[in-house]
XYZ file of C-alpha atoms in Angstrom:
575
model
C -178.386 40.812 -79.183
C -180.014 42.670 -82.066
C -183.729 43.349 -81.600
C -185.966 41.766 -84.254
C -187.230 45.308 -84.867
C -183.726 46.419 -85.825
C -183.268 43.445 -88.163
C -186.532 44.211 -89.936
C -185.674 47.917 -90.118
C -182.353 47.099 -91.819
C -184.055 44.735 -94.259
C -186.747 47.214 -95.283
C -184.191 50.021 -95.638
C -182.075 47.780 -97.844
C -185.134 47.001 -99.976
C -185.835 50.722 -100.330
C -182.253 51.210 -101.548
C -182.599 48.296 -103.967
C -185.776 49.818 -105.392
C -183.974 53.123 -105.916
C -180.968 51.457 -107.557
C -183.095 49.524 -110.002
C -185.097 52.567 -111.033
C -188.249 51.695 -109.131
C -190.913 54.189 -108.195
C -189.647 56.837 -105.780
C -192.879 56.759 -103.770
C -192.458 53.016 -103.219
C -188.899 53.441 -101.945
C -190.080 56.190 -99.584
C -192.885 53.953 -98.311
C -190.385 51.246 -97.353
C -188.070 53.804 -95.734
C -190.954 55.125 -93.648
C -192.016 51.623 -92.650
C -188.420 50.778 -91.723
C -188.208 53.771 -89.376
C -191.606 52.982 -87.902
C -190.711 49.381 -87.096
C -187.270 50.340 -85.783
C -188.887 52.825 -83.414
C -191.797 50.589 -82.385
C -191.558 49.811 -78.635
C -192.957 46.251 -78.772
C -191.108 43.242 -80.215
C -192.463 42.825 -83.760
C -191.547 39.117 -83.806
C -194.589 38.540 -81.605
C -196.973 40.226 -84.052
C -198.955 38.722 -86.881
C -199.801 40.594 -90.079
C -202.804 42.271 -88.464
C -200.716 43.466 -85.540
C -198.004 44.747 -87.846
C -200.519 46.790 -89.824
C -201.332 48.730 -86.668
C -197.833 50.254 -86.860
C -197.994 53.608 -88.721
C -196.738 53.262 -92.293
C -197.030 49.468 -92.429
C -199.571 48.300 -94.976
C -200.661 44.848 -96.077
C -197.817 44.225 -98.546
C -195.083 45.321 -96.129
C -196.656 43.366 -93.249
C -196.652 40.206 -95.377
C -192.956 40.657 -96.173
C -192.132 41.158 -92.483
C -194.037 37.999 -91.536
C -192.196 36.094 -94.271
C -188.834 37.322 -92.989
C -189.606 36.518 -89.354
C -190.776 33.033 -90.349
C -188.044 32.092 -92.858
C -185.206 34.581 -92.507
C -185.669 35.624 -96.126
C -187.980 37.712 -98.303
C -188.345 36.443 -101.859
C -188.703 39.830 -103.559
C -185.701 41.209 -101.669
C -183.571 38.255 -102.753
C -184.721 38.758 -106.343
C -183.753 42.451 -106.284
C -180.385 41.596 -104.752
C -179.729 39.130 -107.571
C -180.304 41.884 -110.152
C -177.591 44.099 -108.711
C -173.870 43.246 -108.462
C -172.612 42.985 -104.906
C -170.066 45.691 -105.667
C -172.801 48.202 -106.429
C -174.460 47.424 -103.105
C -171.073 48.097 -101.504
C -170.810 51.443 -103.291
C -174.043 52.789 -101.778
C -172.531 52.392 -98.301
C -170.175 55.247 -99.168
C -171.351 58.456 -97.501
C -172.382 61.112 -100.077
C -172.910 58.491 -102.851
C -176.559 57.662 -103.486
C -178.023 54.574 -105.175
C -178.663 56.213 -108.557
C -175.089 57.466 -108.868
C -173.767 54.067 -107.775
C -175.723 52.353 -110.555
C -174.606 54.981 -113.082
C -170.974 54.301 -112.191
C -171.480 50.583 -112.728
C -173.354 50.930 -116.012
C -171.068 53.566 -117.558
C -167.639 52.760 -116.114
C -168.132 49.185 -114.835
C -167.090 50.271 -111.353
C -168.100 47.708 -108.731
C -165.793 48.297 -105.761
C -164.638 51.133 -103.545
C -161.030 50.770 -104.680
C -162.043 50.901 -108.359
C -164.046 54.050 -107.650
C -161.124 55.735 -105.880
C -158.832 54.873 -108.813
C -161.365 56.230 -111.323
C -161.605 59.532 -109.454
C -157.809 59.813 -109.386
C -157.847 59.312 -113.159
C -160.618 61.956 -113.467
C -162.923 59.484 -115.251
C -166.110 60.650 -113.535
C -166.144 64.229 -114.770
C -167.642 63.488 -118.163
C -170.589 61.559 -116.729
C -173.917 63.338 -116.542
C -174.625 64.434 -112.977
C -170.962 64.202 -111.928
C -168.204 66.770 -111.812
C -165.107 67.904 -109.944
C -167.120 68.810 -106.824
C -168.874 65.427 -106.919
C -165.497 63.717 -107.089
C -164.315 65.646 -104.026
C -167.458 64.712 -102.091
C -167.150 61.030 -102.989
C -163.472 60.925 -102.028
C -164.359 62.483 -98.692
C -167.088 59.864 -98.272
C -164.605 57.067 -98.980
C -162.224 58.538 -96.395
C -165.042 58.678 -93.827
C -165.988 55.069 -94.497
C -162.413 53.837 -94.207
C -161.856 55.869 -91.060
C -164.925 54.415 -89.355
C -164.316 50.828 -90.506
C -163.927 48.580 -87.491
C -165.565 51.098 -85.166
C -169.180 50.971 -84.079
C -171.597 53.510 -82.684
C -171.699 53.967 -78.933
C -175.299 52.747 -78.777
C -174.528 49.528 -80.682
C -171.623 48.773 -78.372
C -173.699 49.595 -75.299
C -176.485 47.191 -76.254
C -174.010 44.369 -76.892
C -172.066 45.069 -73.681
C -175.141 45.208 -71.478
C -176.312 41.871 -72.881
C -172.948 40.260 -72.079
C -172.769 41.811 -68.611
C -176.310 40.620 -67.807
C -175.495 37.045 -68.876
C -172.154 36.824 -67.029
C -173.593 38.400 -63.889
C -175.913 35.385 -63.499
C -173.051 32.917 -63.204
C -172.388 31.668 -59.628
C -169.244 33.160 -58.183
C -169.583 36.522 -59.926
C -169.013 39.297 -57.387
C -168.838 42.166 -59.891
C -169.271 42.480 -63.648
C -169.106 45.662 -65.746
C -167.926 47.050 -69.058
C -164.833 49.273 -69.110
C -162.643 50.870 -71.777
C -163.778 53.502 -74.247
C -167.382 52.372 -73.823
C -167.350 53.314 -70.149
C -165.752 56.613 -71.166
C -168.760 57.073 -73.516
C -166.717 57.730 -76.632
C -168.918 58.342 -79.660
C -167.566 55.273 -81.461
C -165.976 52.162 -79.992
C -163.410 49.781 -81.453
C -164.167 46.835 -79.176
C -165.835 46.128 -75.844
C -163.889 45.464 -72.635
C -165.758 43.498 -69.966
C -164.352 42.861 -66.492
C -165.494 40.242 -63.973
C -164.470 39.918 -60.325
C -164.469 36.249 -59.289
C -162.187 33.674 -57.692
C -162.317 31.353 -60.714
C -162.074 32.556 -64.300
C -162.902 29.407 -66.268
C -166.723 29.471 -65.864
C -166.859 32.994 -67.228
C -164.417 32.427 -70.066
C -166.374 29.347 -71.139
C -169.715 31.128 -70.800
C -168.664 33.983 -73.088
C -167.768 31.559 -75.872
C -171.148 29.828 -75.514
C -173.422 32.880 -75.524
C -176.068 32.872 -78.289
C -174.666 36.185 -79.545
C -171.143 34.782 -80.021
C -170.371 34.015 -83.657
C -166.586 33.504 -83.469
C -164.060 32.732 -80.742
C -160.869 34.704 -81.343
C -158.933 33.796 -78.177
C -159.991 31.472 -75.351
C -157.685 31.537 -72.357
C -157.503 31.682 -68.600
C -156.613 35.367 -68.400
C -158.391 36.730 -71.470
C -161.057 35.548 -73.847
C -162.055 37.440 -76.994
C -165.090 36.732 -79.165
C -166.837 38.367 -82.069
C -170.615 38.697 -81.987
C -172.958 38.041 -84.881
C -173.000 41.807 -85.445
C -169.200 41.859 -85.798
C -168.470 43.423 -82.414
C -165.356 42.161 -80.600
C -165.763 41.530 -76.868
C -162.667 41.102 -74.662
C -163.244 39.526 -71.242
C -160.845 39.580 -68.319
C -161.402 38.117 -64.863
C -159.683 39.561 -61.797
C -159.798 38.532 -58.159
C -162.406 40.385 -56.098
C -159.763 42.193 -54.046
C -158.305 43.682 -57.265
C -161.615 44.893 -58.719
C -160.984 48.609 -58.234
C -157.496 48.498 -59.701
C -158.739 46.461 -62.662
C -161.563 48.883 -63.416
C -159.223 51.869 -63.139
C -156.645 50.251 -65.403
C -159.027 49.038 -68.112
C -161.188 52.186 -68.183
C -158.732 55.035 -68.605
C -157.339 56.107 -71.943
C -153.711 55.256 -72.566
C -152.692 58.851 -71.860
C -154.674 59.002 -68.612
C -153.158 55.745 -67.395
C -149.643 56.936 -68.164
C -150.287 59.977 -65.979
C -151.604 57.933 -63.047
C -148.705 55.471 -63.275
C -146.267 58.393 -63.348
C -147.822 59.823 -60.182
C -147.494 56.381 -58.579
C -143.784 56.198 -59.425
C -143.190 59.625 -57.876
C -144.854 58.360 -54.704
C -142.670 55.256 -54.583
C -145.513 53.040 -55.810
C -146.291 50.808 -58.756
C -149.746 50.774 -60.395
C -151.117 47.879 -62.459
C -154.407 46.132 -63.128
C -153.774 44.055 -60.004
C -153.400 46.926 -57.593
C -151.266 49.763 -56.263
C -148.111 48.361 -54.692
C -145.198 49.655 -52.661
C -142.313 49.713 -55.130
C -139.756 48.475 -52.607
C -141.531 45.942 -50.431
C -144.171 44.858 -52.943
C -146.978 45.308 -50.432
C -150.348 46.085 -51.981
C -151.656 49.381 -50.604
C -154.878 49.869 -52.613
C -156.950 47.815 -55.051
C -160.489 47.041 -53.895
C -162.184 50.168 -55.255
C -161.355 52.909 -57.719
C -161.925 55.492 -54.987
C -159.255 53.794 -52.904
C -156.756 53.694 -55.782
C -157.253 57.346 -56.720
C -157.187 58.478 -53.078
C -153.828 56.766 -52.504
C -152.530 58.717 -55.533
C -153.715 61.978 -53.963
C -156.644 62.321 -56.354
C -160.424 62.314 -56.011
C -162.381 59.678 -57.925
C -162.403 60.863 -61.531
C -165.564 60.250 -63.592
C -164.795 57.749 -66.381
C -165.937 60.208 -69.067
C -163.134 62.593 -68.053
C -160.293 60.075 -68.164
C -158.696 61.306 -71.383
C -155.723 63.330 -70.049
C -157.383 66.615 -70.954
C -156.663 68.332 -67.669
C -158.538 66.054 -65.285
C -155.373 65.065 -63.390
C -154.378 68.687 -62.785
C -157.937 69.650 -61.828
C -158.086 66.722 -59.428
C -154.812 67.659 -57.765
C -156.138 71.221 -57.327
C -159.461 69.985 -55.985
C -161.265 71.579 -58.957
C -162.821 68.636 -60.776
C -166.294 69.603 -62.014
C -169.448 67.914 -60.775
C -170.462 66.778 -64.235
C -174.093 66.663 -65.317
C -175.911 63.325 -64.936
C -179.174 61.889 -66.249
C -180.744 62.555 -62.857
C -180.097 66.279 -63.342
C -182.130 66.488 -66.559
C -185.603 67.924 -65.861
C -186.964 67.735 -69.394
C -186.372 67.103 -73.073
C -186.493 70.190 -75.319
C -186.399 68.608 -78.804
C -188.837 65.823 -79.735
C -191.190 64.915 -82.582
C -194.585 63.305 -83.073
C -196.366 61.715 -86.007
C -197.574 65.164 -87.062
C -194.330 65.371 -89.053
C -191.629 62.688 -89.228
C -192.121 61.153 -85.793
C -193.676 57.716 -85.406
C -195.797 58.189 -82.290
C -198.899 60.279 -81.534
C -198.578 63.305 -79.272
C -200.499 61.810 -76.359
C -198.290 58.702 -76.251
C -195.033 60.678 -76.418
C -196.215 62.926 -73.582
C -197.209 59.971 -71.412
C -193.849 58.273 -72.028
C -191.956 61.451 -71.142
C -193.946 61.791 -67.925
C -193.029 58.195 -67.119
C -189.391 59.240 -67.159
C -190.103 61.658 -64.319
C -189.627 64.887 -66.263
C -190.787 68.189 -64.818
C -191.335 69.587 -68.311
C -191.299 68.387 -71.889
C -191.233 70.128 -75.270
C -192.878 69.053 -78.516
C -190.974 70.523 -81.477
C -192.296 69.211 -84.775
C -190.846 70.472 -88.036
C -191.845 73.828 -89.529
C -193.011 74.229 -93.156
C -189.722 74.895 -94.948
C -188.979 71.163 -94.824
C -191.591 70.651 -97.489
C -191.717 66.856 -97.240
C -193.193 67.251 -93.737
C -196.215 69.144 -95.141
C -196.559 71.378 -92.085
C -199.116 74.195 -92.198
C -200.133 77.009 -89.869
C -203.419 75.255 -89.210
C -201.761 71.958 -88.265
C -199.320 73.507 -85.812
C -202.008 75.659 -84.180
C -204.279 72.643 -83.788
C -201.376 70.794 -82.158
C -200.852 73.726 -79.811
C -204.420 73.384 -78.565
C -203.860 69.687 -77.889
C -200.598 70.426 -76.086
C -202.305 73.026 -73.894
C -205.086 70.567 -73.050
C -202.520 67.980 -71.899
C -200.418 70.446 -69.885
C -200.020 69.266 -66.289
C -202.227 66.205 -66.699
C -199.390 63.670 -66.331
C -197.954 63.897 -62.824
C -197.949 67.675 -63.121
C -195.440 67.649 -66.010
C -195.560 70.985 -67.819
C -195.638 70.998 -71.607
C -193.897 73.451 -73.893
C -195.097 73.887 -77.438
C -192.198 74.475 -79.768
C -191.021 73.818 -83.286
C -187.873 72.801 -85.122
C -187.189 75.543 -87.627
C -185.101 75.106 -90.736
C -182.136 77.473 -91.092
C -182.133 78.511 -94.748
C -179.004 79.251 -96.820
C -179.063 82.904 -95.744
C -179.839 82.212 -92.082
C -183.584 82.808 -92.487
C -186.076 80.571 -90.664
C -189.636 79.368 -91.248
C -192.530 81.587 -90.250
C -192.471 85.345 -89.615
C -191.624 86.815 -86.235
C -195.252 87.509 -85.350
C -196.164 83.842 -85.790
C -193.098 82.627 -83.895
C -194.144 84.657 -80.852
C -196.750 81.994 -80.096
C -194.196 79.247 -79.469
C -192.686 78.527 -76.066
C -189.343 77.735 -77.676
C -187.797 77.344 -81.111
C -185.039 74.934 -82.081
C -183.361 75.913 -85.366
C -181.175 73.602 -87.429
C -179.505 73.216 -90.819
C -181.076 70.433 -92.884
C -179.784 71.107 -96.416
C -177.327 73.203 -98.476
C -174.406 71.825 -96.460
C -171.703 73.029 -98.877
C -172.329 76.763 -99.144
C -168.765 77.600 -98.104
C -167.127 78.486 -94.807
C -167.954 82.199 -94.682
C -171.548 81.725 -95.811
C -172.138 78.837 -93.395
C -170.672 80.822 -90.493
C -172.869 83.819 -91.267
C -175.866 81.529 -91.701
C -175.498 80.054 -88.212
C -174.653 83.389 -86.585
C -177.712 84.999 -88.132
C -179.870 82.202 -86.700
C -178.355 82.817 -83.256
C -179.155 86.506 -83.583
C -182.818 85.791 -84.304
C -184.654 86.748 -81.075
C -187.051 83.816 -81.502
C -184.393 81.098 -81.865
C -183.544 79.498 -78.525
C -181.506 76.429 -79.442
C -179.274 75.595 -82.410
C -180.129 71.950 -83.101
C -177.441 69.401 -84.080
C -175.131 72.382 -84.784
C -172.586 70.775 -87.142
C -175.129 68.457 -88.885
C -172.621 65.586 -88.784
C -173.667 61.936 -89.095
C -171.000 59.689 -87.614
C -169.270 57.667 -90.301
C -171.600 59.060 -92.969
C -171.418 62.835 -93.183
C -168.833 65.300 -91.883
C -169.782 68.412 -90.005
C -170.309 71.608 -91.970
C -167.367 73.869 -92.686
C -167.875 76.920 -90.466
C -165.912 79.078 -88.047
C -167.382 77.378 -85.005
C -165.609 79.683 -82.576
C -167.479 82.602 -84.114
C -170.728 80.649 -83.843
C -170.037 79.698 -80.225
C -169.281 83.312 -79.350
C -172.537 84.385 -81.011
C -174.470 81.832 -78.963
C -172.936 83.153 -75.752
C -173.609 86.760 -76.770
C -177.223 86.238 -77.799
C -178.330 83.753 -75.159
C -178.841 80.918 -77.633
C -178.158 77.392 -76.426
C -176.169 74.841 -78.403
C -177.754 71.426 -78.630
C -176.034 68.201 -77.722
C -178.177 65.958 -79.869
C -178.329 62.511 -78.271
C -179.178 60.573 -81.442
C -176.383 57.951 -81.484
C -175.423 58.675 -85.080
C -175.158 62.402 -84.345
C -173.895 63.151 -80.809
C -173.686 66.697 -82.098
C -172.037 68.755 -80.646
C -169.134 66.393 -80.013
C -167.027 66.592 -76.885
C -164.140 68.628 -78.312
C -166.517 71.256 -79.707
C -168.337 71.365 -76.365
C -165.080 72.163 -74.583
C -164.440 75.055 -76.976
C -168.002 76.371 -76.749
C -167.902 76.234 -72.955
C -164.783 78.419 -73.000
C -166.814 81.009 -74.939
C -169.459 80.985 -72.207
C -172.178 79.231 -74.211
C -175.044 77.295 -72.660
C -176.224 73.866 -73.827
C -179.349 71.729 -74.143
C -179.028 67.938 -74.017
C -181.923 66.693 -76.161
C -182.917 63.375 -77.689
C -184.522 64.612 -80.927
C -186.738 61.581 -80.282
C -189.010 60.452 -83.105
C -190.466 57.541 -81.114
C -190.833 56.422 -77.502
C -187.711 54.181 -77.401
C -185.583 57.107 -78.571
C -186.359 59.054 -75.390
C -183.847 56.706 -73.744
C -181.090 58.057 -76.000
C -180.677 60.768 -73.377
C -177.932 58.697 -71.747
C -175.702 59.133 -74.808
C -176.206 62.886 -74.891
C -175.430 63.150 -71.186
C -172.298 61.032 -71.630
C -171.143 63.373 -74.402
C -171.892 66.396 -72.205
C -169.779 64.862 -69.446
C -166.910 64.358 -71.876
C -167.193 68.101 -72.527
C -166.854 68.795 -68.781
C -170.350 70.273 -68.487
C -171.956 70.847 -65.107
C -175.709 71.065 -64.456
C -175.475 74.853 -64.516
C -174.168 74.720 -68.115
C -177.204 72.747 -69.322
C -180.462 74.685 -69.564
C -182.744 71.653 -69.274
C -181.426 70.901 -65.803
C -182.827 74.230 -64.634
C -186.171 74.790 -62.898
C -188.900 75.785 -65.344
C -189.012 79.395 -64.179
C -185.300 79.892 -64.839
C -185.606 78.081 -68.177
C -188.461 80.351 -69.283
C -186.376 83.435 -68.481
C -183.588 82.075 -70.677
C -186.014 81.327 -73.505
C -187.116 84.967 -73.570
C -183.558 85.984 -74.568
C -184.001 89.200 -72.506
C -186.576 90.553 -74.916
C -189.914 92.241 -74.290
C -192.758 91.535 -76.719
């Protein structure tokens, strides 16, 4: 079920967009955006807070707190409804297109009476936008690409959204008497970055109690199919959940069947046929006599096929079958292997939580070390100064080792400029324990320029990690156009790690790029880029993506002991 915090975050973000569309003050829109992020990242349930409690959240003032209380009490906010009424629904649909902002959406409506995505696509085809102020051929290309992204992602949801819904369903069904096992399967278990629907499997002797229970869950908004073998529902958030119940003695076969990709399952069934067997969701059977030879556990099923147990994240038919037959499957990295997070933020810049609280939360996760990497000054909206970062460094040093012996690293997230330059001169950067560098603007400089930009950042002796390397936002913004193989080779050559950013809307690098970068010999850092305490838990999504890229603990620098990590961060230089 959706957290009240997430509902309020969405409402306040929508209001910020409505203010922008209707020509309201920019500072007011930014205030609501900031409050939305703060409430979304707040660890406690805001539905239990009154106005006074809400105002203790950074960025939430009296007016915003009153609106939140009104929404939590009535389900509506009067001023939001009034703004909605002033804007055609089609315009609100237009601003969901990646690359198209609220002001341009309103301009399209006022000048060309465009109020739907299809009308916009037709207008671009007819070249009607080019004469509008602020538009042009390049703008048309960007909008068309945004429409394609939106249509491509329609019907698919982020991994994190699917995970939250699935874990709620699994928790509810697991409480029902007679449940021997319950788990999610499918692409969610394989940790794909987006998921079409959620597959849930139950092991029990009777299916009816579970099928009925799914249709009656508070989160269920629509029953699509209700049967004895399969029940499908759609949640209030629009997520489809498919439930199947198998007998306990077929649990392993069911999980193997409903987890693997289509291509992986074809390969395992082909192996079965060559062994005189037949593989289905009910078990592995002798093809002649029909006797079941394996089914209770996945290990048993794979072993009877001559394979080791294959981690779900590898079941994509990308060489895992061959590696298993050769006895060369990797021991992929797990959350337990991660010793620290190397990219996080505090409220000194765009984070929501004070330094001391972020450090305490990280220590509670059992980390051996933890890095604070607030933004450097070239992101002007963060208002970073030399004095602020040096004062933070003193606070970091004073906290070092005070939480269960966890060591603290003082770092920064540098901005990679159009020419590959970064914030602060080399002499100032010497004082940091590590530097993450990332592209935050000028995304369309061209392939050659973008490649050189990233390579130059890798070659900087003070840059240790390239953060969210492609800058993609899933379903919203494509990755930059660059020769990534050249960038990956530069990372391997210079001893610069590539980040696997665990933010659910990034997961950047993605699994296919990780596989290519690994072939070049690059190292990786799985980081959360956390801006609040709850986001530290995003690590699971970064680790899942790393597994899909076949990474082992040795490939990931923040699995290493601190001494080895510090040697890597020096990039073989002497100061």
